[in-house]
PDB file of C-alpha atoms in Angstrom:
ATOM      1  CA  UNK A   1       0.000   0.000   0.000  1.00  0.00           C
ATOM      2  CA  UNK A   2       1.169   3.522  -0.824  1.00  0.00           C
ATOM      3  CA  UNK A   3       1.102   6.120   1.944  1.00  0.00           C
ATOM      4  CA  UNK A   4       0.466   9.656   0.680  1.00  0.00           C
ATOM      5  CA  UNK A   5       3.502  11.871   1.378  1.00  0.00           C
ATOM      6  CA  UNK A   6       4.949   9.350   3.812  1.00  0.00           C
ATOM      7  CA  UNK A   7       3.879  10.629   7.285  1.00  0.00           C
ATOM      8  CA  UNK A   8       2.303   8.308   9.814  1.00  0.00           C
ATOM      9  CA  UNK A   9      -1.462   8.343   9.912  1.00  0.00           C
ATOM     10  CA  UNK A  10      -1.754  10.393  13.100  1.00  0.00           C
ATOM     11  CA  UNK A  11       0.529  13.158  11.867  1.00  0.00           C
ATOM     12  CA  UNK A  12      -1.115  13.259   8.453  1.00  0.00           C
ATOM     13  CA  UNK A  13      -4.590  13.451   9.966  1.00  0.00           C
ATOM     14  CA  UNK A  14      -3.583  16.192  12.390  1.00  0.00           C
ATOM     15  CA  UNK A  15      -2.211  18.243   9.506  1.00  0.00           C
ATOM     16  CA  UNK A  16      -5.459  17.810   7.628  1.00  0.00           C
ATOM     17  CA  UNK A  17      -7.478  18.847  10.678  1.00  0.00           C
ATOM     18  CA  UNK A  18      -5.277  21.892  11.203  1.00  0.00           C
ATOM     19  CA  UNK A  19      -5.803  22.837   7.565  1.00  0.00           C
ATOM     20  CA  UNK A  20      -9.580  22.594   7.597  1.00  0.00           C
ATOM     21  CA  UNK A  21     -10.193  23.831  11.142  1.00  0.00           C
ATOM     22  CA  UNK A  22      -7.595  26.589  11.224  1.00  0.00           C
ATOM     23  CA  UNK A  23      -9.184  29.083   8.844  1.00  0.00           C
ATOM     24  CA  UNK A  24     -12.591  30.149   7.633  1.00  0.00           C
ATOM     25  CA  UNK A  25     -12.979  27.541   4.910  1.00  0.00           C
ATOM     26  CA  UNK A  26     -15.607  29.189   2.720  1.00  0.00           C
ATOM     27  CA  UNK A  27     -15.650  26.246   0.319  1.00  0.00           C
ATOM     28  CA  UNK A  28     -16.863  23.904   3.072  1.00  0.00           C
ATOM     29  CA  UNK A  29     -20.024  25.806   3.925  1.00  0.00           C
ATOM     30  CA  UNK A  30     -23.473  24.590   2.818  1.00  0.00           C
ATOM     31  CA  UNK A  31     -25.085  26.903   0.268  1.00  0.00           C
ATOM     32  CA  UNK A  32     -27.530  24.759  -1.705  1.00  0.00           C
ATOM     33  CA  UNK A  33     -26.179  26.347  -4.895  1.00  0.00           C
ATOM     34  CA  UNK A  34     -26.689  25.041  -8.428  1.00  0.00           C
ATOM     35  CA  UNK A  35     -22.977  24.262  -8.488  1.00  0.00           C
ATOM     36  CA  UNK A  36     -23.184  21.942  -5.463  1.00  0.00           C
ATOM     37  CA  UNK A  37     -26.491  20.426  -6.520  1.00  0.00           C
ATOM     38  CA  UNK A  38     -24.983  19.505  -9.865  1.00  0.00           C
ATOM     39  CA  UNK A  39     -22.206  17.617  -8.095  1.00  0.00           C
ATOM     40  CA  UNK A  40     -24.766  15.703  -6.078  1.00  0.00           C
ATOM     41  CA  UNK A  41     -26.819  14.977  -9.204  1.00  0.00           C
ATOM     42  CA  UNK A  42     -23.800  13.581 -11.035  1.00  0.00           C
ATOM     43  CA  UNK A  43     -22.563  11.455  -8.124  1.00  0.00           C
ATOM     44  CA  UNK A  44     -26.067  10.119  -7.445  1.00  0.00           C
ATOM     45  CA  UNK A  45     -26.463   9.163 -11.097  1.00  0.00           C
ATOM     46  CA  UNK A  46     -22.947   7.715 -11.331  1.00  0.00           C
ATOM     47  CA  UNK A  47     -23.385   5.585  -8.180  1.00  0.00           C
ATOM     48  CA  UNK A  48     -27.074   4.750  -8.828  1.00  0.00           C
ATOM     49  CA  UNK A  49     -28.127   6.308  -5.504  1.00  0.00           C
ATOM     50  CA  UNK A  50     -31.865   6.555  -4.974  1.00  0.00           C
ATOM     51  CA  UNK A  51     -34.184   7.722  -2.211  1.00  0.00           C
ATOM     52  CA  UNK A  52     -33.992   5.426   0.781  1.00  0.00           C
ATOM     53  CA  UNK A  53     -30.470   4.153   0.097  1.00  0.00           C
ATOM     54  CA  UNK A  54     -28.167   4.055   3.101  1.00  0.00           C
ATOM     55  CA  UNK A  55     -25.121   6.092   2.080  1.00  0.00           C
ATOM     56  CA  UNK A  56     -21.931   7.002   3.934  1.00  0.00           C
ATOM     57  CA  UNK A  57     -20.331  10.279   2.865  1.00  0.00           C
ATOM     58  CA  UNK A  58     -16.617  10.258   3.678  1.00  0.00           C
ATOM     59  CA  UNK A  59     -15.108  13.642   4.555  1.00  0.00           C
ATOM     60  CA  UNK A  60     -18.467  15.333   4.969  1.00  0.00           C
ATOM     61  CA  UNK A  61     -17.062  18.400   6.773  1.00  0.00           C
ATOM     62  CA  UNK A  62     -19.747  21.026   7.387  1.00  0.00           C
ATOM     63  CA  UNK A  63     -22.278  19.063   5.334  1.00  0.00           C
ATOM     64  CA  UNK A  64     -22.493  21.062   2.119  1.00  0.00           C
ATOM     65  CA  UNK A  65     -23.248  17.828   0.242  1.00  0.00           C
ATOM     66  CA  UNK A  66     -24.636  15.835   3.183  1.00  0.00           C
ATOM     67  CA  UNK A  67     -27.635  18.122   3.569  1.00  0.00           C
ATOM     68  CA  UNK A  68     -28.413  18.014  -0.157  1.00  0.00           C
ATOM     69  CA  UNK A  69     -28.340  14.210  -0.083  1.00  0.00           C
ATOM     70  CA  UNK A  70     -30.703  14.207   2.900  1.00  0.00           C
ATOM     71  CA  UNK A  71     -33.048  16.514   0.978  1.00  0.00           C
ATOM     72  CA  UNK A  72     -33.300  13.817  -1.695  1.00  0.00           C
ATOM     73  CA  UNK A  73     -34.534  11.252   0.828  1.00  0.00           C
ATOM     74  CA  UNK A  74     -31.178   9.469   1.031  1.00  0.00           C
ATOM     75  CA  UNK A  75     -30.442   7.875   4.426  1.00  0.00           C
ATOM     76  CA  UNK A  76     -27.080   9.612   4.523  1.00  0.00           C
ATOM     77  CA  UNK A  77     -24.485   9.364   7.276  1.00  0.00           C
ATOM     78  CA  UNK A  78     -21.418  11.579   7.536  1.00  0.00           C
ATOM     79  CA  UNK A  79     -17.857  10.673   8.464  1.00  0.00           C
ATOM     80  CA  UNK A  80     -15.089  13.192   9.083  1.00  0.00           C
ATOM     81  CA  UNK A  81     -11.778  13.466  10.924  1.00  0.00           C
ATOM     82  CA  UNK A  82     -12.851  16.698  12.603  1.00  0.00           C
ATOM     83  CA  UNK A  83     -15.197  16.590  15.614  1.00  0.00           C
ATOM     84  CA  UNK A  84     -15.233  20.395  15.448  1.00  0.00           C
ATOM     85  CA  UNK A  85     -16.653  20.469  11.921  1.00  0.00           C
ATOM     86  CA  UNK A  86     -19.192  17.784  12.792  1.00  0.00           C
ATOM     87  CA  UNK A  87     -20.363  19.752  15.828  1.00  0.00           C
ATOM     88  CA  UNK A  88     -21.009  22.720  13.560  1.00  0.00           C
ATOM     89  CA  UNK A  89     -22.865  20.468  11.136  1.00  0.00           C
ATOM     90  CA  UNK A  90     -25.071  19.117  13.935  1.00  0.00           C
ATOM     91  CA  UNK A  91     -26.282  22.634  14.674  1.00  0.00           C
ATOM     92  CA  UNK A  92     -27.112  23.371  11.028  1.00  0.00           C
ATOM     93  CA  UNK A  93     -30.810  23.443  10.033  1.00  0.00           C
ATOM     94  CA  UNK A  94     -31.713  20.206   8.282  1.00  0.00           C
ATOM     95  CA  UNK A  95     -28.997  18.131   9.963  1.00  0.00           C
ATOM     96  CA  UNK A  96     -31.110  16.751  12.800  1.00  0.00           C
ATOM     97  CA  UNK A  97     -31.167  12.973  12.763  1.00  0.00           C
ATOM     98  CA  UNK A  98     -28.212  12.543  10.406  1.00  0.00           C
ATOM     99  CA  UNK A  99     -25.757  10.061  12.022  1.00  0.00           C
ATOM    100  CA  UNK A 100     -22.236  11.505  12.153  1.00  0.00           C
ATOM    101  CA  UNK A 101     -18.991   9.637  12.790  1.00  0.00           C
ATOM    102  CA  UNK A 102     -15.879  11.492  14.001  1.00  0.00           C
ATOM    103  CA  UNK A 103     -12.925   9.278  13.122  1.00  0.00           C
ATOM    104  CA  UNK A 104     -10.611   8.141  10.356  1.00  0.00           C
ATOM    105  CA  UNK A 105     -12.144   6.033   7.602  1.00  0.00           C
ATOM    106  CA  UNK A 106      -9.873   3.137   8.594  1.00  0.00           C
ATOM    107  CA  UNK A 107     -11.253   3.258  12.144  1.00  0.00           C
ATOM    108  CA  UNK A 108     -14.806   2.284  11.183  1.00  0.00           C
ATOM    109  CA  UNK A 109     -16.080  -0.304  13.692  1.00  0.00           C
ATOM    110  CA  UNK A 110     -16.928  -3.842  12.527  1.00  0.00           C
ATOM    111  CA  UNK A 111     -20.682  -3.237  12.736  1.00  0.00           C
ATOM    112  CA  UNK A 112     -20.415  -0.705   9.890  1.00  0.00           C
ATOM    113  CA  UNK A 113     -18.881  -3.201   7.479  1.00  0.00           C
ATOM    114  CA  UNK A 114     -21.138  -4.361   4.654  1.00  0.00           C
ATOM    115  CA  UNK A 115     -23.988  -2.123   5.789  1.00  0.00           C
ATOM    116  CA  UNK A 116     -24.173   0.655   3.170  1.00  0.00           C
ATOM    117  CA  UNK A 117     -25.702   0.802  -0.285  1.00  0.00           C
ATOM    118  CA  UNK A 118     -22.996   3.278  -1.280  1.00  0.00           C
ATOM    119  CA  UNK A 119     -19.885   4.953   0.102  1.00  0.00           C
ATOM    120  CA  UNK A 120     -19.090   8.256  -1.561  1.00  0.00           C
ATOM    121  CA  UNK A 121     -16.822  11.263  -1.190  1.00  0.00           C
ATOM    122  CA  UNK A 122     -16.700  14.768  -2.636  1.00  0.00           C
ATOM    123  CA  UNK A 123     -13.146  16.107  -3.052  1.00  0.00           C
ATOM    124  CA  UNK A 124     -11.849  13.971  -0.172  1.00  0.00           C
ATOM    125  CA  UNK A 125      -9.866  11.126  -1.749  1.00  0.00           C
ATOM    126  CA  UNK A 126      -6.929  13.391  -2.569  1.00  0.00           C
ATOM    127  CA  UNK A 127      -6.652  14.232   1.144  1.00  0.00           C
ATOM    128  CA  UNK A 128      -6.382  10.692   2.537  1.00  0.00           C
ATOM    129  CA  UNK A 129      -3.172   9.247   3.934  1.00  0.00           C
ATOM    130  CA  UNK A 130      -3.325   5.885   2.151  1.00  0.00           C
ATOM    131  CA  UNK A 131      -5.247   5.568  -1.105  1.00  0.00           C
ATOM    132  CA  UNK A 132      -5.092   1.771  -1.270  1.00  0.00           C
ATOM    133  CA  UNK A 133      -6.236   1.161   2.301  1.00  0.00           C
ATOM    134  CA  UNK A 134      -8.991   3.777   2.177  1.00  0.00           C
ATOM    135  CA  UNK A 135     -10.472   2.425  -1.058  1.00  0.00           C
ATOM    136  CA  UNK A 136     -10.285  -1.082   0.421  1.00  0.00           C
ATOM    137  CA  UNK A 137     -12.186   0.093   3.487  1.00  0.00           C
ATOM    138  CA  UNK A 138     -14.779   1.913   1.384  1.00  0.00           C
ATOM    139  CA  UNK A 139     -15.324  -1.352  -0.504  1.00  0.00           C
ATOM    140  CA  UNK A 140     -15.657  -3.322   2.731  1.00  0.00           C
ATOM    141  CA  UNK A 141     -18.273  -0.882   4.037  1.00  0.00           C
ATOM    142  CA  UNK A 142     -20.742  -1.471   1.195  1.00  0.00           C
ATOM    143  CA  UNK A 143     -22.973  -4.511   0.994  1.00  0.00           C
ATOM    144  CA  UNK A 144     -22.586  -6.978  -1.905  1.00  0.00           C
ATOM    145  CA  UNK A 145     -23.766  -5.067  -4.953  1.00  0.00           C
ATOM    146  CA  UNK A 146     -23.074  -1.741  -3.216  1.00  0.00           C
ATOM    147  CA  UNK A 147     -21.274   1.106  -4.945  1.00  0.00           C
ATOM    148  CA  UNK A 148     -18.207   3.213  -4.207  1.00  0.00           C
ATOM    149  CA  UNK A 149     -17.774   6.610  -5.898  1.00  0.00           C
ATOM    150  CA  UNK A 150     -15.494   9.605  -5.449  1.00  0.00           C
ATOM    151  CA  UNK A 151     -15.719  13.019  -7.095  1.00  0.00           C
ATOM    152  CA  UNK A 152     -12.260  14.564  -7.354  1.00  0.00           C
ATOM    153  CA  UNK A 153     -10.434  17.493  -8.982  1.00  0.00           C
ATOM    154  CA  UNK A 154      -8.951  16.724 -12.373  1.00  0.00           C
ATOM    155  CA  UNK A 155      -5.204  17.479 -12.106  1.00  0.00           C
ATOM    156  CA  UNK A 156      -5.098  18.344 -15.822  1.00  0.00           C
ATOM    157  CA  UNK A 157      -7.312  21.375 -15.234  1.00  0.00           C
ATOM    158  CA  UNK A 158      -5.075  24.447 -14.686  1.00  0.00           C
ATOM    159  CA  UNK A 159      -7.714  26.444 -12.823  1.00  0.00           C
ATOM    160  CA  UNK A 160      -7.256  24.301  -9.698  1.00  0.00           C
ATOM    161  CA  UNK A 161      -3.666  25.476  -9.356  1.00  0.00           C
ATOM    162  CA  UNK A 162      -4.765  29.071  -9.757  1.00  0.00           C
ATOM    163  CA  UNK A 163      -7.450  28.550  -7.101  1.00  0.00           C
ATOM    164  CA  UNK A 164      -5.044  26.974  -4.610  1.00  0.00           C
ATOM    165  CA  UNK A 165      -2.438  29.718  -4.871  1.00  0.00           C
ATOM    166  CA  UNK A 166      -4.932  32.581  -5.097  1.00  0.00           C
ATOM    167  CA  UNK A 167      -7.210  31.544  -2.203  1.00  0.00           C
ATOM    168  CA  UNK A 168      -5.912  32.661   1.233  1.00  0.00           C
ATOM    169  CA  UNK A 169      -7.332  29.674   3.142  1.00  0.00           C
ATOM    170  CA  UNK A 170      -5.888  27.104   0.721  1.00  0.00           C
ATOM    171  CA  UNK A 171      -2.308  25.835   0.470  1.00  0.00           C
ATOM    172  CA  UNK A 172      -0.480  23.383  -1.762  1.00  0.00           C
ATOM    173  CA  UNK A 173       0.776  20.795   0.719  1.00  0.00           C
ATOM    174  CA  UNK A 174      -2.651  19.556   1.901  1.00  0.00           C
ATOM    175  CA  UNK A 175      -3.986  19.640  -1.674  1.00  0.00           C
ATOM    176  CA  UNK A 176      -1.077  18.053  -3.536  1.00  0.00           C
ATOM    177  CA  UNK A 177      -2.734  14.623  -3.455  1.00  0.00           C
ATOM    178  CA  UNK A 178      -4.810  15.853  -6.393  1.00  0.00           C
ATOM    179  CA  UNK A 179      -1.852  14.945  -8.618  1.00  0.00           C
ATOM    180  CA  UNK A 180      -2.805  11.284  -8.064  1.00  0.00           C
ATOM    181  CA  UNK A 181      -6.416  11.757  -9.149  1.00  0.00           C
ATOM    182  CA  UNK A 182      -5.777  10.193 -12.553  1.00  0.00           C
ATOM    183  CA  UNK A 183      -7.532   7.174 -14.048  1.00  0.00           C
ATOM    184  CA  UNK A 184      -4.278   5.240 -14.473  1.00  0.00           C
ATOM    185  CA  UNK A 185      -3.695   5.649 -10.708  1.00  0.00           C
ATOM    186  CA  UNK A 186      -7.149   5.334  -9.157  1.00  0.00           C
ATOM    187  CA  UNK A 187      -8.812   2.694 -11.337  1.00  0.00           C
ATOM    188  CA  UNK A 188      -6.190  -0.010 -10.628  1.00  0.00           C
ATOM    189  CA  UNK A 189      -6.506   0.742  -6.904  1.00  0.00           C
ATOM    190  CA  UNK A 190     -10.267   0.258  -7.118  1.00  0.00           C
ATOM    191  CA  UNK A 191      -9.887  -3.003  -9.014  1.00  0.00           C
ATOM    192  CA  UNK A 192      -7.313  -4.252  -6.498  1.00  0.00           C
ATOM    193  CA  UNK A 193      -9.784  -3.451  -3.691  1.00  0.00           C
ATOM    194  CA  UNK A 194     -12.219  -5.911  -5.258  1.00  0.00           C
ATOM    195  CA  UNK A 195     -14.537  -3.525  -7.062  1.00  0.00           C
ATOM    196  CA  UNK A 196     -15.934  -4.518 -10.447  1.00  0.00           C
ATOM    197  CA  UNK A 197     -17.384  -2.407 -13.254  1.00  0.00           C
ATOM    198  CA  UNK A 198     -14.754   0.198 -12.370  1.00  0.00           C
ATOM    199  CA  UNK A 199     -15.214   3.303 -14.459  1.00  0.00           C
ATOM    200  CA  UNK A 200     -14.261   6.930 -14.750  1.00  0.00           C
ATOM    201  CA  UNK A 201     -15.648  10.072 -16.347  1.00  0.00           C
ATOM    202  CA  UNK A 202     -14.955  13.790 -16.454  1.00  0.00           C
ATOM    203  CA  UNK A 203     -17.483  16.610 -16.529  1.00  0.00           C
ATOM    204  CA  UNK A 204     -17.917  20.324 -15.941  1.00  0.00           C
ATOM    205  CA  UNK A 205     -16.655  23.380 -17.719  1.00  0.00           C
ATOM    206  CA  UNK A 206     -17.204  26.669 -15.887  1.00  0.00           C
ATOM    207  CA  UNK A 207     -16.314  27.996 -12.391  1.00  0.00           C
ATOM    208  CA  UNK A 208     -19.045  28.400  -9.718  1.00  0.00           C
ATOM    209  CA  UNK A 209     -19.820  32.076 -10.410  1.00  0.00           C
ATOM    210  CA  UNK A 210     -20.916  31.030 -13.923  1.00  0.00           C
ATOM    211  CA  UNK A 211     -22.712  27.754 -13.226  1.00  0.00           C
ATOM    212  CA  UNK A 212     -24.603  29.237 -10.272  1.00  0.00           C
ATOM    213  CA  UNK A 213     -26.547  31.294 -12.805  1.00  0.00           C
ATOM    214  CA  UNK A 214     -29.231  29.469 -14.755  1.00  0.00           C
ATOM    215  CA  UNK A 215     -27.938  30.691 -18.093  1.00  0.00           C
ATOM    216  CA  UNK A 216     -24.418  29.553 -17.224  1.00  0.00           C
ATOM    217  CA  UNK A 217     -25.634  26.150 -16.020  1.00  0.00           C
ATOM    218  CA  UNK A 218     -27.669  25.642 -19.194  1.00  0.00           C
ATOM    219  CA  UNK A 219     -24.721  26.653 -21.349  1.00  0.00           C
ATOM    220  CA  UNK A 220     -22.416  24.267 -19.515  1.00  0.00           C
ATOM    221  CA  UNK A 221     -24.831  21.362 -19.953  1.00  0.00           C
ATOM    222  CA  UNK A 222     -25.079  22.068 -23.667  1.00  0.00           C
ATOM    223  CA  UNK A 223     -21.318  22.479 -24.076  1.00  0.00           C
ATOM    224  CA  UNK A 224     -20.589  19.161 -22.373  1.00  0.00           C
ATOM    225  CA  UNK A 225     -22.037  17.423 -25.396  1.00  0.00           C
ATOM    226  CA  UNK A 226     -19.048  18.642 -27.390  1.00  0.00           C
ATOM    227  CA  UNK A 227     -16.013  16.323 -26.990  1.00  0.00           C
ATOM    228  CA  UNK A 228     -13.514  19.174 -27.341  1.00  0.00           C
ATOM    229  CA  UNK A 229     -11.600  19.743 -24.106  1.00  0.00           C
ATOM    230  CA  UNK A 230     -12.774  16.615 -22.243  1.00  0.00           C
ATOM    231  CA  UNK A 231      -9.300  15.770 -20.798  1.00  0.00           C
ATOM    232  CA  UNK A 232      -9.176  19.130 -18.992  1.00  0.00           C
ATOM    233  CA  UNK A 233     -12.728  19.200 -17.631  1.00  0.00           C
ATOM    234  CA  UNK A 234     -12.541  20.065 -13.951  1.00  0.00           C
ATOM    235  CA  UNK A 235     -14.291  17.152 -12.265  1.00  0.00           C
ATOM    236  CA  UNK A 236     -13.269  13.498 -12.270  1.00  0.00           C
ATOM    237  CA  UNK A 237     -15.612  10.721 -11.133  1.00  0.00           C
ATOM    238  CA  UNK A 238     -14.218   7.322 -10.129  1.00  0.00           C
ATOM    239  CA  UNK A 239     -16.308   4.389  -9.024  1.00  0.00           C
ATOM    240  CA  UNK A 240     -17.138   0.723  -9.038  1.00  0.00           C
ATOM    241  CA  UNK A 241     -19.394  -1.934  -7.550  1.00  0.00           C
ATOM    242  CA  UNK A 242     -18.780  -4.612  -4.963  1.00  0.00           C
ATOM    243  CA  UNK A 243     -19.557  -8.026  -6.498  1.00  0.00           C
ATOM    244  CA  UNK A 244     -22.739  -9.756  -5.378  1.00  0.00           C
TER     245      UNK A 244
END
């Protein structure tokens, strides 16, 4: 198994907590925007998530996607390293009754294994300490026939690098795992974890300030039908299914 950046798990996790708890992370806050809803739509379609499915969202943070999944009737549960972020999520309108787990993905207790219809993550996989072990655990958490899916930044899109270096609360070291979010890296890891029907797709075109407007969202949807520029589209979806 390959450990991201080499540090032991405890040190890596503390650095991640310091990063996300130490500043006002505007990108973590729930907004219910078109931009976020589109991410949820694409992940739900990609992972065949329907109302009533029991779903674990890894790296849920302040719940910007968790709450949107709950709105859809999904029996969502959130997992995050940060008890502080989860406490803030608990006090957010709409979060009542959502089970939240404050620990590392690899620390999931035995009773959680094989109990979910899907395990998903939004922009979290590039932050984990061990890609192989975390994908293996995600696979073990879903029931036979369950799905695993992660939405990640596409490292071939140059705007991510601009965002990281231009945004005060972001820094390169905690985000550098995005360089591994490539199909030739992630898909073999998923297959080795025992997932089948492993697949990958890219989508998106415009930044949030464009897609949050109806005209911009409509234009983006229309433009995605054109194959030009697919390798650099900003969002990468990876997923597979646990065999029955």
